[in-house]
PDB file of C-alpha atoms in Angstrom:
ATOM      1  CA  MET A 153     106.528  92.353 108.625  1.00 49.00           C
ATOM      2  CA  LYS A 154     108.105  95.117 106.487  1.00 53.00           C
ATOM      3  CA  LYS A 155     107.492  93.059 103.332  1.00 51.00           C
ATOM      4  CA  THR A 156     103.858  92.527 104.332  1.00 51.00           C
ATOM      5  CA  GLY A 157     103.416  96.266 104.788  1.00 54.00           C
ATOM      6  CA  PHE A 158     105.091  96.924 101.455  1.00 51.00           C
ATOM      7  CA  LEU A 159     102.696  94.552  99.672  1.00 52.00           C
ATOM      8  CA  LEU A 160      99.668  96.203 101.266  1.00 54.00           C
ATOM      9  CA  LEU A 161     100.922  99.642 100.199  1.00 52.00           C
ATOM     10  CA  LEU A 162     101.490  98.315  96.683  1.00 53.00           C
ATOM     11  CA  ALA A 163      97.956  96.899  96.616  1.00 54.00           C
ATOM     12  CA  ILE A 164      96.499 100.250  97.729  1.00 53.00           C
ATOM     13  CA  ALA A 165      98.515 102.088  95.094  1.00 50.00           C
ATOM     14  CA  ALA A 166      97.371  99.651  92.390  1.00 52.00           C
ATOM     15  CA  TRP A 167      93.714  99.652  93.494  1.00 53.00           C
ATOM     16  CA  PRO A 168      92.548 102.115  90.781  1.00 51.00           C
ATOM     17  CA  ALA A 169      93.851  99.661  88.164  1.00 50.00           C
ATOM     18  CA  PHE A 170      91.470  96.953  89.414  1.00 52.00           C
ATOM     19  CA  ALA A 171      88.545  98.916  87.966  1.00 57.00           C
ATOM     20  CA  GLN A 172      86.240  96.780  90.160  1.00 57.00           C
ATOM     21  CA  GLN A 173      85.637  94.293  87.329  1.00 78.00           C
ATOM     22  CA  SER A 174      85.151  91.060  89.261  1.00 86.00           C
ATOM     23  CA  PHE A 175      85.214  89.388  92.642  1.00 92.00           C
ATOM     24  CA  GLY A 176      85.978  85.716  93.161  1.00 94.00           C
ATOM     25  CA  TRP A 177      86.454  83.126  95.848  1.00 97.00           C
ATOM     26  CA  GLY A 178      87.831  79.620  95.712  1.00 97.00           C
ATOM     27  CA  VAL A 179      90.191  76.949  96.929  1.00 98.00           C
ATOM     28  CA  ASN A 180      93.898  76.627  96.246  1.00 98.00           C
ATOM     29  CA  LEU A 181      95.799  73.300  96.468  1.00 98.00           C
ATOM     30  CA  PHE A 182      99.589  73.480  96.574  1.00 98.00           C
ATOM     31  CA  PRO A 183     101.517  70.189  96.316  1.00 98.00           C
ATOM     32  CA  ASN A 184     105.200  71.070  96.554  1.00 98.00           C
ATOM     33  CA  ILE A 185     108.733  70.040  97.383  1.00 98.00           C
ATOM     34  CA  SER A 186     109.994  71.715 100.560  1.00 98.00           C
ATOM     35  CA  ASN A 187     113.574  72.039 101.715  1.00 97.00           C
ATOM     36  CA  ARG A 188     115.771  74.168 103.950  1.00 96.00           C
ATOM     37  CA  ARG A 189     118.650  76.624 103.629  1.00 95.00           C
ATOM     38  CA  LEU A 190     121.275  75.953 106.278  1.00 93.00           C
ATOM     39  CA  ILE A 191     122.376  78.787 108.591  1.00 90.00           C
ATOM     40  CA  ALA A 192     125.650  77.891 110.311  1.00 85.00           C
ATOM     41  CA  TYR A 193     127.386  80.034 112.932  1.00 79.00           C
ATOM     42  CA  SER A 194     131.098  80.360 113.723  1.00 73.00           C
ATOM     43  CA  THR A 195     131.225  77.246 115.925  1.00 78.00           C
ATOM     44  CA  ILE A 196     130.324  75.021 112.932  1.00 84.00           C
ATOM     45  CA  THR A 197     133.267  73.952 110.761  1.00 89.00           C
ATOM     46  CA  GLU A 198     133.229  73.774 106.961  1.00 90.00           C
ATOM     47  CA  GLN A 199     133.488  69.979 107.121  1.00 92.00           C
ATOM     48  CA  MET A 200     130.478  69.791 109.434  1.00 91.00           C
ATOM     49  CA  ILE A 201     128.521  71.986 107.021  1.00 91.00           C
ATOM     50  CA  ARG A 202     129.421  69.726 104.069  1.00 93.00           C
ATOM     51  CA  ASP A 203     128.382  66.632 106.041  1.00 93.00           C
ATOM     52  CA  ILE A 204     125.022  68.178 106.961  1.00 93.00           C
ATOM     53  CA  GLU A 205     124.372  69.301 103.372  1.00 94.00           C
ATOM     54  CA  LYS A 206     124.984  65.753 102.123  1.00 95.00           C
ATOM     55  CA  ARG A 207     122.690  64.278 104.760  1.00 96.00           C
ATOM     56  CA  GLU A 208     119.649  66.573 104.512  1.00 96.00           C
ATOM     57  CA  ALA A 209     117.299  66.703 101.538  1.00 97.00           C
ATOM     58  CA  SER A 210     113.895  67.898 100.330  1.00 97.00           C
ATOM     59  CA  LYS A 211     110.578  66.210 101.098  1.00 98.00           C
ATOM     60  CA  PRO A 212     107.120  66.147  99.490  1.00 98.00           C
ATOM     61  CA  SER A 213     104.844  68.683 101.199  1.00 98.00           C
ATOM     62  CA  TYR A 214     101.486  70.360 100.653  1.00 98.00           C
ATOM     63  CA  ALA A 215      99.271  73.320 101.503  1.00 98.00           C
ATOM     64  CA  ALA A 216      95.589  74.133 100.988  1.00 98.00           C
ATOM     65  CA  HIS A 217      93.913  77.551 101.253  1.00 98.00           C
ATOM     66  CA  LEU A 218      90.557  79.217 100.832  1.00 98.00           C
ATOM     67  CA  PHE A 219      90.890  82.608  99.163  1.00 98.00           C
ATOM     68  CA  ALA A 220      89.095  85.738  97.996  1.00 96.00           C
ATOM     69  CA  SER A 221      90.239  87.820  95.020  1.00 94.00           C
ATOM     70  CA  TRP A 222      89.463  91.109  93.295  1.00 92.00           C
ATOM     71  CA  ARG A 223      90.467  91.719  89.702  1.00 89.00           C
ATOM     72  CA  GLY A 224      90.614  94.472  87.154  1.00 87.00           C
ATOM     73  CA  GLU A 225      91.730  94.236  83.550  1.00 84.00           C
ATOM     74  CA  LYS A 226      95.482  94.170  84.306  1.00 89.00           C
ATOM     75  CA  VAL A 227      95.889  93.821  88.092  1.00 92.00           C
ATOM     76  CA  GLY A 228      94.362  91.614  90.779  1.00 93.00           C
ATOM     77  CA  PHE A 229      94.677  91.158  94.531  1.00 93.00           C
ATOM     78  CA  GLN A 230      94.211  87.876  96.399  1.00 95.00           C
ATOM     79  CA  VAL A 231      94.197  86.984 100.099  1.00 96.00           C
ATOM     80  CA  GLY A 232      93.535  83.646 101.775  1.00 97.00           C
ATOM     81  CA  ALA A 233      93.949  81.404 104.790  1.00 98.00           C
ATOM     82  CA  GLY A 234      94.709  77.725 105.174  1.00 98.00           C
ATOM     83  CA  PHE A 235      96.904  74.878 106.392  1.00 98.00           C
ATOM     84  CA  ALA A 236     100.407  73.790 105.361  1.00 98.00           C
ATOM     85  CA  ASN A 237     102.668  70.817 105.953  1.00 98.00           C
ATOM     86  CA  ALA A 238     106.330  71.762 105.388  1.00 98.00           C
ATOM     87  CA  GLY A 239     109.820  70.694 106.432  1.00 97.00           C
ATOM     88  CA  TYR A 240     112.697  68.561 105.149  1.00 98.00           C
ATOM     89  CA  ARG A 241     114.173  65.081 105.639  1.00 97.00           C
ATOM     90  CA  THR A 242     117.429  63.148 105.703  1.00 97.00           C
ATOM     91  CA  VAL A 243     118.651  60.720 103.070  1.00 97.00           C
ATOM     92  CA  GLU A 244     118.331  56.991 103.777  1.00 95.00           C
ATOM     93  CA  GLU A 245     121.328  55.879 105.853  1.00 96.00           C
ATOM     94  CA  ALA A 246     122.639  52.634 107.334  1.00 95.00           C
ATOM     95  CA  ILE A 247     121.878  52.251 111.047  1.00 95.00           C
ATOM     96  CA  PRO A 248     124.949  51.956 113.311  1.00 94.00           C
ATOM     97  CA  ILE A 249     125.327  48.592 115.063  1.00 93.00           C
ATOM     98  CA  ASN A 250     125.172  50.171 118.526  1.00 93.00           C
ATOM     99  CA  ASP A 251     121.895  52.009 117.749  1.00 93.00           C
ATOM    100  CA  PRO A 252     118.642  50.568 119.275  1.00 92.00           C
ATOM    101  CA  ASP A 253     116.988  50.664 115.836  1.00 92.00           C
ATOM    102  CA  PHE A 254     119.569  48.224 114.435  1.00 93.00           C
ATOM    103  CA  ALA A 255     117.580  45.316 115.908  1.00 89.00           C
ATOM    104  CA  ASN A 256     114.562  46.207 113.732  1.00 88.00           C
ATOM    105  CA  ALA A 257     115.993  47.568 110.467  1.00 94.00           C
ATOM    106  CA  ILE A 258     119.134  47.985 108.391  1.00 95.00           C
ATOM    107  CA  SER A 259     118.603  51.604 107.288  1.00 96.00           C
ATOM    108  CA  ARG A 260     116.430  54.624 108.078  1.00 96.00           C
ATOM    109  CA  ARG A 261     115.629  58.238 107.349  1.00 97.00           C
ATOM    110  CA  PHE A 262     114.200  61.059 109.476  1.00 97.00           C
ATOM    111  CA  VAL A 263     111.405  63.321 108.215  1.00 98.00           C
ATOM    112  CA  PHE A 264     111.053  66.669 110.011  1.00 98.00           C
ATOM    113  CA  ARG A 265     107.496  67.973 109.633  1.00 98.00           C
ATOM    114  CA  ASN A 266     106.142  71.439 110.467  1.00 98.00           C
ATOM    115  CA  TYR A 267     102.398  72.177 110.592  1.00 98.00           C
ATOM    116  CA  ASN A 268     101.356  75.799 110.063  1.00 98.00           C
ATOM    117  CA  ILE A 269      98.355  78.052 109.607  1.00 98.00           C
ATOM    118  CA  GLU A 270      99.079  80.399 106.685  1.00 98.00           C
ATOM    119  CA  ILE A 271      97.659  83.737 105.502  1.00 97.00           C
ATOM    120  CA  PRO A 272      98.955  84.394 101.961  1.00 97.00           C
ATOM    121  CA  ALA A 273      98.383  87.696 100.138  1.00 95.00           C
ATOM    122  CA  SER A 274      99.494  88.572  96.633  1.00 95.00           C
ATOM    123  CA  LEU A 275      99.256  90.909  93.678  1.00 94.00           C
ATOM    124  CA  LYS A 276      98.728  89.452  90.205  1.00 95.00           C
ATOM    125  CA  PHE A 277      99.606  91.241  86.971  1.00 95.00           C
ATOM    126  CA  TYR A 278      97.690  89.937  83.955  1.00 95.00           C
ATOM    127  CA  GLN A 279      98.318  89.646  80.222  1.00 95.00           C
ATOM    128  CA  SER A 280      95.462  88.389  78.072  1.00 94.00           C
ATOM    129  CA  LEU A 281      96.255  85.404  75.806  1.00 96.00           C
ATOM    130  CA  SER A 282      92.744  84.847  74.407  1.00 95.00           C
ATOM    131  CA  ASP A 283      89.108  85.447  75.298  1.00 93.00           C
ATOM    132  CA  LYS A 284      89.319  82.659  77.884  1.00 95.00           C
ATOM    133  CA  ASP A 285      93.011  82.533  78.828  1.00 97.00           C
ATOM    134  CA  ASP A 286      95.267  84.861  80.802  1.00 96.00           C
ATOM    135  CA  PHE A 287      98.928  84.776  81.791  1.00 97.00           C
ATOM    136  CA  ASN A 288      99.840  86.238  85.181  1.00 96.00           C
ATOM    137  CA  PHE A 289     102.894  87.186  87.201  1.00 97.00           C
ATOM    138  CA  MET A 290     102.380  86.905  90.968  1.00 97.00           C
ATOM    139  CA  LEU A 291     104.258  88.720  93.715  1.00 96.00           C
ATOM    140  CA  GLY A 292     103.243  88.192  97.326  1.00 95.00           C
ATOM    141  CA  THR A 293     103.894  87.435 100.950  1.00 95.00           C
ATOM    142  CA  ASN A 294     102.760  84.782 103.418  1.00 96.00           C
ATOM    143  CA  LEU A 295     102.267  85.023 107.172  1.00 97.00           C
ATOM    144  CA  SER A 296     102.390  81.764 109.138  1.00 97.00           C
ATOM    145  CA  TYR A 297     101.674  80.541 112.663  1.00 98.00           C
ATOM    146  CA  ASN A 298     103.333  77.306 113.754  1.00 98.00           C
ATOM    147  CA  LEU A 299     100.823  74.823 115.216  1.00 97.00           C
ATOM    148  CA  ALA A 300     102.952  71.736 115.850  1.00 97.00           C
ATOM    149  CA  ASN A 301     106.059  69.845 114.755  1.00 98.00           C
ATOM    150  CA  ASP A 302     107.083  66.210 114.730  1.00 97.00           C
ATOM    151  CA  THR A 303     109.811  63.858 113.553  1.00 97.00           C
ATOM    152  CA  LEU A 304     108.884  60.780 111.560  1.00 97.00           C
ATOM    153  CA  THR A 305     111.402  57.909 111.600  1.00 97.00           C
ATOM    154  CA  VAL A 306     111.151  55.587 108.585  1.00 97.00           C
ATOM    155  CA  LEU A 307     112.796  52.180 109.128  1.00 97.00           C
ATOM    156  CA  TYR A 308     113.745  49.993 106.131  1.00 96.00           C
ATOM    157  CA  ASN A 309     114.354  46.259 106.315  1.00 92.00           C
ATOM    158  CA  ASP A 310     114.543  43.815 103.364  1.00 87.00           C
ATOM    159  CA  GLY A 311     112.163  45.722 101.108  1.00 84.00           C
ATOM    160  CA  THR A 312     109.661  46.605 103.825  1.00 90.00           C
ATOM    161  CA  SER A 313     109.324  49.775 105.876  1.00 93.00           C
ATOM    162  CA  SER A 314     107.729  50.922 109.114  1.00 94.00           C
ATOM    163  CA  THR A 315     107.326  54.327 110.712  1.00 94.00           C
ATOM    164  CA  ARG A 316     107.042  55.973 114.093  1.00 95.00           C
ATOM    165  CA  SER A 317     106.322  59.591 114.924  1.00 96.00           C
ATOM    166  CA  VAL A 318     107.264  61.653 117.981  1.00 96.00           C
ATOM    167  CA  SER A 319     106.475  65.277 118.793  1.00 96.00           C
ATOM    168  CA  ASP A 320     109.419  67.636 118.296  1.00 94.00           C
ATOM    169  CA  GLU A 321     109.821  69.869 121.353  1.00 90.00           C
ATOM    170  CA  SER A 322     112.567  72.096 119.879  1.00 90.00           C
ATOM    171  CA  ASP A 323     112.205  75.850 120.325  1.00 91.00           C
ATOM    172  CA  PHE A 324     110.453  76.623 117.030  1.00 95.00           C
ATOM    173  CA  ARG A 325     109.592  80.158 115.967  1.00 95.00           C
ATOM    174  CA  LYS A 326     105.830  80.660 116.256  1.00 97.00           C
ATOM    175  CA  ILE A 327     105.319  83.442 113.687  1.00 97.00           C
ATOM    176  CA  ASN A 328     107.143  83.732 110.375  1.00 97.00           C
ATOM    177  CA  TYR A 329     106.679  85.463 107.031  1.00 96.00           C
ATOM    178  CA  ALA A 330     107.724  84.644 103.502  1.00 97.00           C
ATOM    179  CA  PHE A 331     108.402  86.073 100.068  1.00 96.00           C
ATOM    180  CA  THR A 332     106.489  84.298  97.325  1.00 97.00           C
ATOM    181  CA  THR A 333     106.392  84.603  93.543  1.00 97.00           C
ATOM    182  CA  GLY A 334     105.103  82.670  90.565  1.00 97.00           C
ATOM    183  CA  LEU A 335     104.032  82.622  86.926  1.00 97.00           C
ATOM    184  CA  GLY A 336     100.591  81.311  86.116  1.00 96.00           C
ATOM    185  CA  TRP A 337      97.900  80.531  83.593  1.00 97.00           C
ATOM    186  CA  GLU A 338      94.160  81.060  84.108  1.00 97.00           C
ATOM    187  CA  HIS A 339      91.444  79.504  81.978  1.00 97.00           C
ATOM    188  CA  ARG A 340      87.790  80.547  82.197  1.00 95.00           C
ATOM    189  CA  PHE A 341      85.492  77.591  81.555  1.00 96.00           C
ATOM    190  CA  SER A 342      82.571  79.985  82.013  1.00 94.00           C
ATOM    191  CA  PRO A 343      82.049  83.566  83.264  1.00 91.00           C
ATOM    192  CA  LYS A 344      81.604  82.071  86.740  1.00 94.00           C
ATOM    193  CA  PHE A 345      84.327  79.382  86.932  1.00 96.00           C
ATOM    194  CA  THR A 346      88.099  79.654  86.406  1.00 97.00           C
ATOM    195  CA  LEU A 347      90.961  77.143  86.651  1.00 98.00           C
ATOM    196  CA  ILE A 348      94.367  78.478  87.809  1.00 98.00           C
ATOM    197  CA  LEU A 349      97.714  76.689  87.343  1.00 98.00           C
ATOM    198  CA  GLN A 350     100.717  78.505  88.791  1.00 98.00           C
ATOM    199  CA  PRO A 351     104.289  77.286  89.444  1.00 98.00           C
ATOM    200  CA  THR A 352     105.093  78.995  92.760  1.00 98.00           C
ATOM    201  CA  PHE A 353     108.214  79.554  94.881  1.00 98.00           C
ATOM    202  CA  THR A 354     108.105  80.533  98.580  1.00 98.00           C
ATOM    203  CA  PHE A 355     111.044  81.427 100.833  1.00 98.00           C
ATOM    204  CA  TRP A 356     110.570  81.944 104.574  1.00 97.00           C
ATOM    205  CA  ILE A 357     112.494  85.003 105.757  1.00 96.00           C
ATOM    206  CA  LYS A 358     112.907  84.170 109.449  1.00 95.00           C
ATOM    207  CA  ALA A 359     114.803  81.098 110.662  1.00 94.00           C
ATOM    208  CA  LEU A 360     112.952  77.945 111.640  1.00 95.00           C
ATOM    209  CA  PHE A 361     114.116  77.985 115.267  1.00 92.00           C
ATOM    210  CA  LYS A 362     114.209  80.855 117.737  1.00 90.00           C
ATOM    211  CA  GLU A 363     117.687  82.324 117.888  1.00 80.00           C
ATOM    212  CA  THR A 364     119.524  82.446 121.221  1.00 72.00           C
ATOM    213  CA  GLU A 365     123.151  82.787 122.265  1.00 59.00           C
ATOM    214  CA  PHE A 366     123.354  78.977 122.286  1.00 60.00           C
ATOM    215  CA  THR A 367     122.062  78.545 118.712  1.00 70.00           C
ATOM    216  CA  GLU A 368     124.716  76.893 116.532  1.00 83.00           C
ATOM    217  CA  LEU A 369     122.610  75.762 113.575  1.00 88.00           C
ATOM    218  CA  ASN A 370     119.429  77.151 112.062  1.00 92.00           C
ATOM    219  CA  ARG A 371     117.474  76.818 108.853  1.00 94.00           C
ATOM    220  CA  ASN A 372     115.224  78.813 106.517  1.00 96.00           C
ATOM    221  CA  LEU A 373     112.472  76.759 104.886  1.00 97.00           C
ATOM    222  CA  TYR A 374     111.518  77.170 101.227  1.00 98.00           C
ATOM    223  CA  ASN A 375     109.344  75.291  98.758  1.00 97.00           C
ATOM    224  CA  PHE A 376     108.544  75.036  95.069  1.00 98.00           C
ATOM    225  CA  GLY A 377     105.517  73.447  93.440  1.00 98.00           C
ATOM    226  CA  VAL A 378     102.485  73.954  91.215  1.00 98.00           C
ATOM    227  CA  SER A 379      99.558  75.784  92.777  1.00 98.00           C
ATOM    228  CA  VAL A 380      96.186  74.564  91.476  1.00 98.00           C
ATOM    229  CA  GLY A 381      93.243  76.887  92.080  1.00 97.00           C
ATOM    230  CA  PHE A 382      89.513  76.733  91.400  1.00 98.00           C
ATOM    231  CA  ARG A 383      87.787  80.142  91.487  1.00 97.00           C
ATOM    232  CA  PHE A 384      84.113  81.090  91.345  1.00 97.00           C
ATOM    233  CA  ASP A 385      83.734  84.574  89.819  1.00 93.00           C
ATOM    234  CA  ARG A 386      81.096  87.278  89.974  1.00 90.00           C
ATOM    235  CA  GLU A 387      81.105  90.408  87.834  1.00 83.00           C
ATOM    236  CA  LEU A 388      80.951  93.686  89.761  1.00 75.00           C
ATOM    237  CA  GLU A 389      78.775  96.545  88.569  1.00 64.00           C
TER     238      GLU A 389
END
């Protein structure tokens, strides 16, 4: 929460630079690749860590937000709310002979999916490229609330695949916050409509699971992708 407070203070301090030039609202689509950073405690050996790192990998994910923004000549502020699918997955592995799934497939992977409500907020610093194009640097934070989690098992057999999904009842952290940053390009098709393309990186500060004295492994989620925004603008008097 300290980073959220810092961003709000920074926005207040930068408010005079906005010069009340324009207000906008829109939708932001964020296809991305999400992954995890492993947190291992003293009971986990180096060999176990190496084995886990080889086994776990990134997965395609996505988020979508509605947002409102205020912009001056050089600085803007944006806040939104929306839904996100995040998580990670394992690599495809052969199924052991004594495993129940061996009767139905020869290999499988597990996909760990987390469903969250997100409230992102950010500052944008602009540099004009032309009358219709701007470059921006974004620095922000993201507050999330975990709605649900599940594990998808993908079974592979002779070129075909099947899936099954079960709810994950692990002790997930309900509220988390993230650091986010990106570099973007904005193009104004008209005074009232702007396209935004912004490669964006997000790292979640708190661990995925609640930490207790019995916690041996934990993970921080992060993602990287290209944020695509459509904004409808209105000049302020």
